Each structure stands twice: as structure tokens, then as C-alpha cells.
Coordinates of C-alpha atoms in Angstrom, one line a residue:
M1 CA -4.0 -8.5 16.6
L2 CA -4.4 -12.0 14.9
E3 CA -1.3 -14.1 14.0
N4 CA -3.4 -16.9 11.6
H5 CA -4.0 -14.8 9.7
W6 CA -3.2 -13.3 6.0
Y7 CA -2.2 -9.0 6.2
V8 CA -1.1 -7.2 3.3
G9 CA 2.2 -6.8 2.8
S10 CA 2.6 -4.0 -0.3
A11 CA 0.4 -3.4 -3.0
S12 CA 1.8 -5.4 -5.9
S13 CA 2.7 -2.1 -8.3
Q14 CA 5.0 -0.6 -4.7
L15 CA 7.2 -3.8 -4.6
G16 CA 9.7 -3.2 -7.4
E17 CA 13.7 -4.3 -7.9
A18 CA 14.4 -2.8 -4.5
P19 CA 13.5 -4.1 -0.9
K20 CA 11.1 -3.1 0.6
A21 CA 10.3 -2.7 4.4
I22 CA 7.0 -3.1 6.1
A23 CA 5.4 -3.6 9.7
V24 CA 2.8 -5.9 10.4
M25 CA 2.1 -6.5 14.1
D26 CA 5.3 -5.8 16.0
Q27 CA 6.7 -7.5 13.3
R28 CA 9.4 -6.0 10.8
I29 CA 9.4 -7.6 7.3
V30 CA 11.7 -7.4 4.1
L31 CA 9.8 -8.0 1.1
Y32 CA 11.5 -8.5 -2.1
R33 CA 11.6 -9.8 -5.6
G34 CA 13.9 -12.0 -7.3
A35 CA 16.3 -9.9 -9.7
D36 CA 13.7 -11.4 -12.5
G37 CA 11.0 -9.7 -10.8
G38 CA 9.4 -13.3 -10.2
A39 CA 7.7 -14.2 -7.4
P40 CA 7.7 -12.1 -3.8
H41 CA 9.9 -13.4 -0.6
A42 CA 9.3 -12.5 2.5
L43 CA 11.7 -12.4 5.9
E44 CA 12.3 -11.0 9.5
D45 CA 13.9 -7.6 8.1
R46 CA 17.4 -8.4 10.2
C47 CA 20.5 -9.9 8.9
C48 CA 21.6 -12.7 11.3
H49 CA 25.1 -11.1 11.5
R50 CA 25.2 -7.5 12.9
G51 CA 21.6 -6.8 13.1
V52 CA 21.3 -4.3 10.0
P53 CA 18.2 -4.0 8.4
L54 CA 18.0 -6.7 4.9
S55 CA 15.4 -3.6 3.2
I56 CA 18.7 -1.6 2.9
G57 CA 20.4 -4.1 1.1
K58 CA 19.8 -5.4 -2.4
V59 CA 18.7 -7.7 -4.7
V60 CA 21.2 -10.3 -6.4
D61 CA 19.9 -12.7 -8.5
Q62 CA 17.0 -14.2 -6.0
N63 CA 18.4 -13.7 -3.0
I64 CA 18.7 -10.5 -0.5
A65 CA 21.9 -9.5 0.2
C66 CA 22.7 -7.3 3.9
G67 CA 24.0 -4.1 2.7
Y68 CA 26.9 -4.1 5.7
H69 CA 28.6 -7.1 5.2
G70 CA 27.0 -8.8 2.1
W71 CA 25.7 -12.0 3.6
Q72 CA 22.9 -13.2 1.2
Y73 CA 19.7 -15.1 1.7
D74 CA 17.4 -17.1 0.0
G75 CA 13.6 -17.2 0.0
A76 CA 13.4 -19.6 2.8
G77 CA 15.8 -17.5 5.0
R78 CA 18.5 -19.1 4.7
C79 CA 22.1 -17.6 4.5
V80 CA 23.4 -18.8 1.7
H81 CA 26.5 -16.5 0.9
V82 CA 29.0 -15.1 2.9
P83 CA 31.8 -13.3 1.2
S84 CA 34.4 -13.1 4.3
L85 CA 34.2 -16.9 4.2
C86 CA 37.4 -18.6 2.5
A87 CA 37.0 -20.8 0.1
G88 CA 35.6 -24.4 1.2
A89 CA 34.0 -23.0 4.6
A90 CA 30.9 -24.3 5.3
I91 CA 28.3 -21.8 6.4
P92 CA 26.5 -23.5 9.4
S93 CA 23.2 -24.3 9.5
G94 CA 21.7 -21.8 12.2
F95 CA 22.8 -18.9 9.8
K96 CA 19.3 -18.0 9.1
V97 CA 16.7 -15.6 9.1
R98 CA 13.2 -16.2 10.1
S99 CA 11.1 -16.6 6.8
F100 CA 7.1 -15.6 6.3
P101 CA 4.7 -17.7 3.9
C102 CA 4.0 -15.2 1.0
V103 CA 1.5 -15.0 -1.8
E104 CA 0.7 -12.3 -4.5
Q105 CA -3.0 -12.1 -5.4
D106 CA -5.6 -9.5 -6.3
H107 CA -3.2 -6.6 -6.8
Y108 CA -1.7 -7.3 -3.6
V109 CA 1.4 -9.2 -1.1
W110 CA 0.2 -11.0 1.0
V111 CA 2.2 -12.5 4.1
W112 CA 1.0 -15.0 6.9
L113 CA 2.9 -14.4 10.5
G114 CA 1.2 -17.1 12.1
P115 CA 3.3 -19.9 13.7
D116 CA 1.1 -22.8 11.8
E117 CA 0.9 -22.9 8.3
P118 CA -1.3 -21.4 6.1
P119 CA -4.5 -23.3 5.4
A120 CA -5.9 -21.6 2.2
P121 CA -4.7 -18.8 0.2
P122 CA -6.1 -15.1 1.4
R123 CA -9.8 -14.4 0.8
R124 CA -10.3 -13.5 -2.8
I125 CA -11.3 -9.9 -3.1
R126 CA -14.6 -9.9 -5.1
G127 CA -14.2 -7.6 -8.3
A128 CA -10.2 -7.2 -8.2
Q129 CA -9.9 -9.0 -11.6
E130 CA -13.3 -7.4 -12.8
Y131 CA -13.1 -3.8 -12.6
A132 CA -10.7 -0.4 -12.8
W133 CA -9.5 0.9 -9.3
K134 CA -7.7 3.5 -7.8
Q135 CA -5.5 1.6 -5.0
G136 CA -3.4 3.6 -2.2
S137 CA -1.7 3.5 1.3
V138 CA -1.7 5.6 4.5
D139 CA -0.5 5.1 8.2
A140 CA -2.4 6.1 10.7
K141 CA -1.2 7.0 14.5
C142 CA -4.0 4.6 15.6
S143 CA -4.9 1.1 16.5
A144 CA -6.2 -1.2 13.6
L145 CA -9.0 -1.3 15.4
L146 CA -10.3 2.0 15.8
F147 CA -10.3 2.5 12.8
L148 CA -11.7 -0.9 11.6
E149 CA -14.6 0.1 13.9
N150 CA -14.9 3.4 12.3
M151 CA -14.8 2.0 8.9
L152 CA -18.1 0.0 9.5
D153 CA -19.8 2.9 12.1
G154 CA -22.7 4.2 10.0
A155 CA -23.4 7.3 12.2
H156 CA -20.4 8.8 11.7
P157 CA -20.2 10.1 7.8
V158 CA -23.0 13.0 8.1
F159 CA -20.8 14.8 10.5
A160 CA -17.1 13.8 9.6
H161 CA -17.4 13.5 5.4
K162 CA -18.5 16.8 4.6
G163 CA -18.9 16.7 0.8
T164 CA -16.9 13.6 0.6
H165 CA -19.1 10.6 1.4
P166 CA -22.5 9.7 -0.7
A167 CA -24.1 9.7 2.9
W168 CA -23.3 13.3 3.8
F169 CA -25.0 14.2 0.1
F170 CA -28.2 11.8 0.9
H171 CA -28.7 13.3 4.5
K172 CA -28.4 16.7 2.7
L173 CA -31.2 16.7 0.7
N174 CA -32.9 14.2 2.9
G175 CA -32.4 15.4 6.3
F176 CA -32.4 12.0 9.1
K177 CA -34.3 9.1 8.5
E178 CA -34.9 6.5 10.3
Y179 CA -34.7 2.6 9.1
E180 CA -34.0 -1.1 9.4
Y181 CA -30.8 -2.6 8.5
E182 CA -29.6 -6.3 8.5
V183 CA -26.6 -7.9 10.0
R184 CA -26.1 -11.7 9.6
V185 CA -22.9 -13.3 10.4
T186 CA -21.1 -15.3 8.2
D187 CA -18.3 -17.8 7.7
Y188 CA -15.8 -14.9 7.7
G189 CA -17.3 -12.4 9.8
Y190 CA -20.7 -10.7 8.8
A191 CA -22.9 -8.7 6.2
L192 CA -24.8 -5.5 6.8
F193 CA -26.9 -4.4 4.3
Y194 CA -29.7 -2.6 3.9
P195 CA -33.2 -2.8 2.8
A196 CA -33.4 -5.8 5.5
T197 CA -34.6 -9.5 4.4
P198 CA -38.4 -10.0 4.9
S199 CA -36.9 -13.5 7.4
P200 CA -34.6 -15.4 8.8
D201 CA -34.4 -17.8 5.8
A202 CA -34.1 -15.6 3.3
P203 CA -30.4 -15.8 2.1
I204 CA -28.0 -12.5 2.2
P205 CA -28.7 -10.3 -1.2
D206 CA -26.4 -9.9 -3.8
D207 CA -28.5 -6.7 -4.9
A208 CA -29.3 -4.4 -1.4
D209 CA -28.5 -0.9 -2.3
S210 CA -26.0 -0.7 0.7
F211 CA -24.2 -3.5 1.6
T212 CA -21.1 -3.5 3.9
T213 CA -19.0 -6.9 4.9
F214 CA -16.2 -7.2 7.6
E215 CA -14.1 -10.4 6.7
L216 CA -11.7 -11.4 9.6
P217 CA -8.9 -10.0 10.4
D218 CA -9.0 -6.7 9.0
R219 CA -11.0 -6.2 5.8
V220 CA -13.7 -4.0 5.0
T221 CA -16.6 -3.4 1.6
V222 CA -18.5 -0.7 1.2
L223 CA -20.7 -1.0 -1.6
Q224 CA -23.3 1.6 -1.8
K225 CA -25.4 1.7 -5.4
G226 CA -26.0 5.0 -7.2
A227 CA -27.7 6.6 -9.8
A228 CA -24.9 7.0 -12.4
T229 CA -21.9 4.8 -10.2
D230 CA -21.8 2.3 -7.6
F231 CA -19.3 3.5 -5.0
Y232 CA -17.3 0.7 -4.0
N233 CA -14.2 0.0 -1.6
V234 CA -12.1 -2.5 0.3
L235 CA -9.7 -1.4 2.6
H236 CA -7.5 -3.6 5.2
M237 CA -6.7 -2.3 8.3
V238 CA -3.3 -4.0 8.7
P239 CA -2.2 -3.5 12.3
T240 CA 1.9 -1.9 12.9
G241 CA 2.1 -2.1 16.4
P242 CA -0.1 -1.3 19.7
G243 CA -1.1 2.4 18.4
T244 CA -1.0 2.3 14.8
C245 CA -1.9 0.8 11.2
R246 CA -1.7 0.7 8.1
I247 CA -5.0 1.5 6.0
E248 CA -4.4 -0.6 2.5
W249 CA -7.5 0.8 0.2
M250 CA -8.9 0.3 -3.4
S251 CA -11.6 2.3 -5.3
R252 CA -13.5 1.4 -7.9
K253 CA -13.0 3.7 -10.7
R254 CA -14.9 4.4 -13.7
G255 CA -14.0 2.3 -16.4
D256 CA -14.4 -1.2 -18.7
R257 CA -10.7 -2.4 -18.8
P258 CA -9.8 -4.2 -15.2
C259 CA -6.5 -1.8 -14.2
V260 CA -5.1 0.0 -11.3
E261 CA -4.0 3.3 -10.5
W262 CA -1.8 3.7 -7.8
V263 CA -2.6 7.2 -5.8
P264 CA 0.1 8.1 -4.0
L265 CA -2.2 11.2 -2.3
E266 CA -4.4 10.3 0.7
P267 CA -8.3 11.2 -0.1
K268 CA -9.8 12.9 1.6
T269 CA -12.2 10.6 2.9
L270 CA -9.5 8.8 4.7
E271 CA -7.8 12.1 5.9
Q272 CA -10.9 12.9 7.5
D273 CA -11.3 9.7 9.4
R274 CA -7.5 9.3 10.3
V275 CA -8.0 13.0 12.2
L276 CA -10.9 11.7 14.1
Q277 CA -9.2 8.4 14.8
E278 CA -5.9 9.6 15.9
S279 CA -7.2 12.3 18.4
A280 CA -9.5 9.0 19.8
Q281 CA -6.3 7.1 20.0
L282 CA -4.7 9.9 23.0
N283 CA -7.4 9.5 25.0
Y284 CA -7.4 5.8 25.0
A285 CA -4.2 5.8 25.7
R286 CA -4.5 8.1 28.4
A287 CA -7.9 6.3 30.3
G288 CA -8.3 3.0 28.6
A289 CA -11.6 2.4 27.2
D290 CA -14.0 2.6 30.7
F291 CA -15.3 5.9 29.2
E292 CA -17.1 4.4 26.4
R293 CA -20.8 4.6 26.0
S294 CA -23.1 2.9 23.1
V295 CA -26.0 3.1 21.5
P296 CA -28.1 0.4 19.0
A297 CA -26.6 2.3 16.3
D298 CA -23.3 0.9 17.3
Y299 CA -24.2 -3.1 17.4
A300 CA -22.2 -3.7 14.2
T301 CA -18.6 -1.9 15.8
L302 CA -20.0 -3.9 19.4
L303 CA -20.6 -6.9 17.2
T304 CA -17.1 -6.9 15.8
R305 CA -14.9 -6.3 19.0
K306 CA -17.0 -10.4 20.0
I307 CA -15.9 -11.6 16.5
L308 CA -12.3 -10.6 17.0
K309 CA -12.9 -11.9 21.0
L310 CA -13.4 -15.1 19.6
A311 CA -10.5 -15.4 16.7
Q312 CA -8.1 -14.1 19.1
A313 CA -9.1 -17.4 21.7
G314 CA -9.0 -19.4 18.9
R315 CA -12.2 -20.0 18.9
W316 CA -14.1 -18.3 16.1
D317 CA -15.2 -21.6 13.7
S318 CA -16.7 -23.4 17.1
G319 CA -17.6 -20.3 18.9
R320 CA -19.3 -18.0 15.8
Q321 CA -22.9 -19.9 16.1
T322 CA -23.3 -18.4 20.0
L323 CA -23.1 -15.1 18.4
V324 CA -26.6 -13.8 17.5
Q325 CA -26.9 -14.7 13.8
R326 CA -29.7 -12.1 12.7
K327 CA -30.3 -8.7 13.8
L328 CA -32.4 -6.0 12.8
V329 CA -30.9 -2.6 13.6
L330 CA -33.4 0.4 13.8
V331 CA -31.4 3.3 13.2
R332 CA -31.6 7.3 12.6
Q333 CA -28.9 8.7 9.9

């Protein structure tokens, strides 16, 4: 769980007139827009009067009002109206709740949980404004790390995603194949792609047949070129607690006009992954991780752990050069 990063709070289309309760890490947050449907705000989801969640209140003009006694807070978290105070009585300066930096970008409302001010907006999602998308959200009873590693694991689709994943269909036609893919450390995490480049000096290709990225703190993009259409997914594994997470996903769909279609149902591929990772979470909770054994095909997931460890220690910018910058991984899958 990394504090000084942007996390997805909500899909833009799912934050309407009513306040919305969300969880990011161990924080309970309320998102709301002003009554004019404008810019979003993010506050601690707890009235400073008697602790009732603000998310069960309502929006009044540009403020959010607690449903218990009507105390109102502005977007900075300051209490600006107490109905029970007599005329002329000042509201003490300590009447406030924590506010979080909040921006809307690329079809999402983002929140920043760290104690430091964000140095820049969230990293842009490639193609967000250019493509037609399906978008949805799935809650999972497993850690964000487990689901993050799952999305970066290339060996599981032929077993876990019967009839739903391009890799499963490729394997059905061609069987197991040995091949070499390349992993490059980047400023934001790493890129994993196939086919590999001929040398360490070659640039990361824009047109690889298969291209996956991990971007701190929790984003995975998966691009698989196809004969008729490309398979392109963008996923954020948002931590909501020590053993829970929320997967915010977007999948490119056919269509020339940029748009976003909200999908309330869980995609079958995510369901298949979720069932597996929730079952694994039970074993990690009971036994820890000492039972783990790994093989060369696990290189990317083990690299993910190293990157997160550096970031947790506040050493990503200064320490990423200590990692192997380019790795060719021979696998059979």
C-alpha cells in the first residue's frame, strides 16, 4: 500500500448527484460533486460532530451535509454551516474533516492519499480519449498485490481462462510454445513485450505483438494484437484493506467514436481470476508466504514485488537503477 500516489476513486460516470462512499487502502472517503455537477471533491467519510458517514447525507449547493444534524462541509473539509448554532455564533476553526486532493481525468475520479502534495496529475491512460471503451468495477476479497501479480502473470491464462482469453485460444490451436519475451524497467515500473528487441540499445517498440505494462502504484495495461481487432485492457487494482481490493477496469471495444459504456456485470475473465485469487488469499492469511516456490516464468511478478518494495521505502526514483534494466525471459506457455 503506497500513500504518495494517485488512486482511482470512481468511474466518472458513477459519481452523480448523490455522495459516494469509497475505500482506498484503510481510508473511508466520500466523493461528491457540487449541485451543479461540477468538479469532484474527496473528504474523510465521517462527520466531526458524532461520526456519522457523510456519504449518507446529501449535497447542498457546493457543500455536503451530514444526514444526522445537517452540518455542512465545503470541498476543503471546513465545516461552514451548523444549523443548531444561534445567529452570530462562529464555527470554531477545528470543526473540519480531512480533505484529499481530487481530480477528474481519463474517465475516472482520482484521489491522492499521501501527506505530501501531489507533484503532478495522474499518469495519463493511453488512448483514453481516442477509443471506445467498456468500463466497470469489481470488488475482490484478496489483496491488491495478489490481483496485480495475477494480471502480470503470463502462464495462467491457458489454465484459468477457458474460452475467454486470447492466450487460451492460441494455446488450443498451437499447444505449448517456447519463446522469449523481454522486460524493461521504466520510469514508472516496467514494460513486458514480445517479440524481444535485438539489443539493449534498441528502443521499446510501439508495435509489439504483445505489450504489457506495470505502472506504479497499481495500473496494468495489456495490449494483444489480433487479426481482426486488438485486445486492450487497462486495470487498476485499488487496495481497500489488508486483504481486499477493488478492480477498476476498462476494455477497448469496437467503434470509431470515442465513448464509454458502463458495464455493471463482472466480466467472465475477471470472475475467473477473482475466484482463484480469493482462494489463494485464504492460504496466505493462514500460512504467510513461506510456502511459495517460483520458476523463471515468475520473473515479472517477482520484479513487481521489488519495485513495490523500493516505492514503499521511498527509494523508487533513486533505487530503480539497482534493478536489472533489461531481461530476456525464456518460457514455455
